[in-house]
Each structure stands twice: as C-alpha cells, then as structure tokens.
GROMACS .gro file of C-alpha atoms in nm:
model
  156
    1UNK     CA    1   7.262   9.561  10.060
    2UNK     CA    2   7.565   9.338   9.920
    3UNK     CA    3   7.462   9.444   9.600
    4UNK     CA    4   7.443   9.822   9.675
    5UNK     CA    5   7.802   9.737   9.833
    6UNK     CA    6   7.906   9.606   9.487
    7UNK     CA    7   7.988   9.264   9.624
    8UNK     CA    8   7.996   9.021   9.284
    9UNK     CA    9   8.142   8.701   9.417
   10UNK     CA   10   7.821   8.444   9.430
   11UNK     CA   11   7.965   8.255   9.750
   12UNK     CA   12   7.945   8.628   9.931
   13UNK     CA   13   7.629   8.703   9.799
   14UNK     CA   14   7.484   8.384   9.939
   15UNK     CA   15   7.631   8.461  10.273
   16UNK     CA   16   7.456   8.808  10.255
   17UNK     CA   17   7.117   8.616  10.210
   18UNK     CA   18   7.214   8.400  10.494
   19UNK     CA   19   7.265   8.697  10.736
   20UNK     CA   20   6.943   8.876  10.611
   21UNK     CA   21   6.755   8.554  10.662
   22UNK     CA   22   6.911   8.501  11.013
   23UNK     CA   23   6.817   8.877  11.131
   24UNK     CA   24   6.461   8.826  10.989
   25UNK     CA   25   6.417   8.502  11.182
   26UNK     CA   26   6.578   8.684  11.508
   27UNK     CA   27   6.326   8.968  11.436
   28UNK     CA   28   6.035   8.732  11.421
   29UNK     CA   29   6.118   8.573  11.749
   30UNK     CA   30   6.168   8.895  11.911
   31UNK     CA   31   5.826   9.049  11.789
   32UNK     CA   32   5.607   8.731  11.890
   33UNK     CA   33   5.446   8.914  12.160
   34UNK     CA   34   5.373   9.229  11.953
   35UNK     CA   35   5.261   9.039  11.659
   36UNK     CA   36   5.034   8.834  11.846
   37UNK     CA   37   4.852   9.172  11.978
   38UNK     CA   38   4.815   9.280  11.633
   39UNK     CA   39   4.677   8.962  11.508
   40UNK     CA   40   4.969   8.851  11.288
   41UNK     CA   41   5.122   8.502  11.340
   42UNK     CA   42   5.472   8.398  11.171
   43UNK     CA   43   5.540   8.132  11.445
   44UNK     CA   44   5.317   7.968  11.722
   45UNK     CA   45   5.306   8.163  12.029
   46UNK     CA   46   5.486   7.931  12.254
   47UNK     CA   47   5.858   7.922  12.377
   48UNK     CA   48   5.967   7.603  12.202
   49UNK     CA   49   5.865   7.768  11.872
   50UNK     CA   50   6.054   8.068  11.953
   51UNK     CA   51   6.349   7.852  12.066
   52UNK     CA   52   6.339   7.668  11.733
   53UNK     CA   53   6.338   7.968  11.529
   54UNK     CA   54   6.628   8.129  11.720
   55UNK     CA   55   6.827   7.813  11.682
   56UNK     CA   56   6.743   7.818  11.320
   57UNK     CA   57   6.855   8.204  11.317
   58UNK     CA   58   7.193   8.081  11.478
   59UNK     CA   59   7.266   7.863  11.180
   60UNK     CA   60   7.232   8.132  10.922
   61UNK     CA   61   7.447   8.342  11.135
   62UNK     CA   62   7.701   8.097  11.165
   63UNK     CA   63   7.712   8.058  10.775
   64UNK     CA   64   7.735   8.432  10.721
   65UNK     CA   65   8.043   8.496  10.888
   66UNK     CA   66   8.312   8.449  10.637
   67UNK     CA   67   8.125   8.576  10.337
   68UNK     CA   68   8.164   8.923  10.508
   69UNK     CA   69   8.523   8.907  10.398
   70UNK     CA   70   8.454   9.036  10.058
   71UNK     CA   71   8.237   9.319  10.152
   72UNK     CA   72   8.438   9.641  10.104
   73UNK     CA   73   8.657   9.681  10.406
   74UNK     CA   74   8.496  10.007  10.522
   75UNK     CA   75   8.163   9.865  10.580
   76UNK     CA   76   8.288   9.527  10.706
   77UNK     CA   77   8.305   9.625  11.075
   78UNK     CA   78   7.985   9.786  11.107
   79UNK     CA   79   7.807   9.465  10.953
   80UNK     CA   80   8.000   9.257  11.190
   81UNK     CA   81   7.867   9.448  11.476
   82UNK     CA   82   7.533   9.429  11.346
   83UNK     CA   83   7.541   9.053  11.334
   84UNK     CA   84   7.680   8.994  11.674
   85UNK     CA   85   7.399   9.236  11.833
   86UNK     CA   86   7.120   9.088  11.652
   87UNK     CA   87   7.258   8.752  11.753
   88UNK     CA   88   7.268   8.846  12.095
   89UNK     CA   89   6.897   8.941  12.092
   90UNK     CA   90   6.810   8.570  12.037
   91UNK     CA   91   7.033   8.469  12.321
   92UNK     CA   92   6.877   8.722  12.529
   93UNK     CA   93   6.516   8.565  12.432
   94UNK     CA   94   6.647   8.246  12.554
   95UNK     CA   95   6.734   8.358  12.884
   96UNK     CA   96   6.360   8.412  12.962
   97UNK     CA   97   6.339   8.023  12.951
   98UNK     CA   98   5.945   8.018  12.902
   99UNK     CA   99   5.668   8.206  12.744
  100UNK     CA  100   5.541   8.350  13.080
  101UNK     CA  101   5.875   8.511  13.130
  102UNK     CA  102   5.907   8.638  12.771
  103UNK     CA  103   5.553   8.768  12.803
  104UNK     CA  104   5.617   8.966  13.093
  105UNK     CA  105   5.982   9.051  12.981
  106UNK     CA  106   5.835   9.317  12.716
  107UNK     CA  107   6.060   9.395  12.400
  108UNK     CA  108   6.396   9.228  12.414
  109UNK     CA  109   6.684   9.434  12.352
  110UNK     CA  110   7.068   9.400  12.405
  111UNK     CA  111   7.190   9.635  12.705
  112UNK     CA  112   7.481   9.880  12.642
  113UNK     CA  113   7.757   9.692  12.811
  114UNK     CA  114   7.684   9.371  12.613
  115UNK     CA  115   7.662   9.562  12.280
  116UNK     CA  116   8.008   9.700  12.389
  117UNK     CA  117   8.119   9.321  12.430
  118UNK     CA  118   7.964   9.238  12.089
  119UNK     CA  119   8.157   9.508  11.944
  120UNK     CA  120   8.472   9.386  12.083
  121UNK     CA  121   8.412   9.042  11.990
  122UNK     CA  122   8.344   9.178  11.617
  123UNK     CA  123   8.682   9.327  11.623
  124UNK     CA  124   8.803   8.958  11.681
  125UNK     CA  125   8.579   8.853  11.387
  126UNK     CA  126   8.704   9.123  11.168
  127UNK     CA  127   9.105   9.016  11.250
  128UNK     CA  128   8.993   8.665  11.203
  129UNK     CA  129   8.816   8.683  10.862
  130UNK     CA  130   9.114   8.928  10.765
  131UNK     CA  131   9.363   8.688  10.834
  132UNK     CA  132   9.202   8.326  10.742
  133UNK     CA  133   9.149   8.181  10.423
  134UNK     CA  134   8.774   8.217  10.313
  135UNK     CA  135   8.582   7.894  10.466
  136UNK     CA  136   8.308   7.782  10.203
  137UNK     CA  137   8.059   7.612  10.408
  138UNK     CA  138   7.845   7.354  10.238
  139UNK     CA  139   7.494   7.530  10.320
  140UNK     CA  140   7.263   7.358  10.088
  141UNK     CA  141   7.065   7.177  10.343
  142UNK     CA  142   7.044   7.503  10.532
  143UNK     CA  143   6.754   7.631  10.330
  144UNK     CA  144   6.542   7.342  10.350
  145UNK     CA  145   6.485   7.396  10.745
  146UNK     CA  146   6.302   7.700  10.683
  147UNK     CA  147   6.027   7.496  10.486
  148UNK     CA  148   5.997   7.728  10.234
  149UNK     CA  149   6.128   7.702   9.863
  150UNK     CA  150   6.363   7.977   9.806
  151UNK     CA  151   6.524   8.035   9.506
  152UNK     CA  152   6.890   8.113   9.619
  153UNK     CA  153   6.995   8.249   9.283
  154UNK     CA  154   6.711   8.457   9.195
  155UNK     CA  155   6.864   8.762   9.301
  156UNK     CA  156   7.236   8.700   9.211
   0.00000   0.00000   0.00000
C-alpha cells in the first residue's frame, strides 16, 4: 500500500513491511481455530504458540509507528487506527488465557467501545508522530524471529 500512496523513503517502506507482517501475524493468531477446521496449519494449535505469535506481532507493530509519518497526511490517521485495532485483536486473544477458552470464544473481535478508545489513542499517535522527529529504530534482528528468510529490499 505504501507504494500506491507514493511513499519513497526506504525507511518508511520498511515500516510498511513491518506493519504488514504484524497484521498478518495477528490474522494467523486470530484464525487458528478456523484454520484447524479447514486443515490449514500456520502455527500450532496451542495457546503458547498463539501467544508467541502475538508477542512477535507486537514487536512489528512497535517498529512500524514512526514510519507512518511519511505516508500522505490524508491517509495517515486511518492507517494508525487500523494499526491500533489490529493490535488490540491480539490483546483480546491473550485475554482468553488458554486454548480451551479461546476455542469457546469463537472469532475474536474488538468491541465498538474499544474501537472508539483505539481511535482516540490513534489521534494521540497522529499528533506524536507529527510533532516528534522520526525515530529510526534498528530492527535488523526483527526478521530473524519469524524464522524465514525475508528479502527486505525485494520490493523497495
């Protein structure tokens, strides 16, 4: 999406990759039960694996924040909101505490009131990245934790 929005700075494109990886990891954790029913296995069907997946996603969410600064201002807020709401899905999963509760919970979602809170926090993020100098976080070790070789510069 960053390329469609004409983001050119390499650091911001890497941040966009970080956000995409984080959201995909969240989707994988959220869909474990449905995937098992359909005989798709991206991670083990145990709560420890799900928890590790969400913790990994959280690192990618963290490293994506300041790169959003270089996305055109008209799109920035909606991306910040999506980032926060997806991240909240992971937190909602962790509240289930074990695989039995998670299986019983069905599809995890973020309630409307929590979406409102996340939207408010996104407004704070928006002002924060607008008013602070870009923080370039070193994240070269980040990709090694997903245990798959990623050619980070393949599409940049």
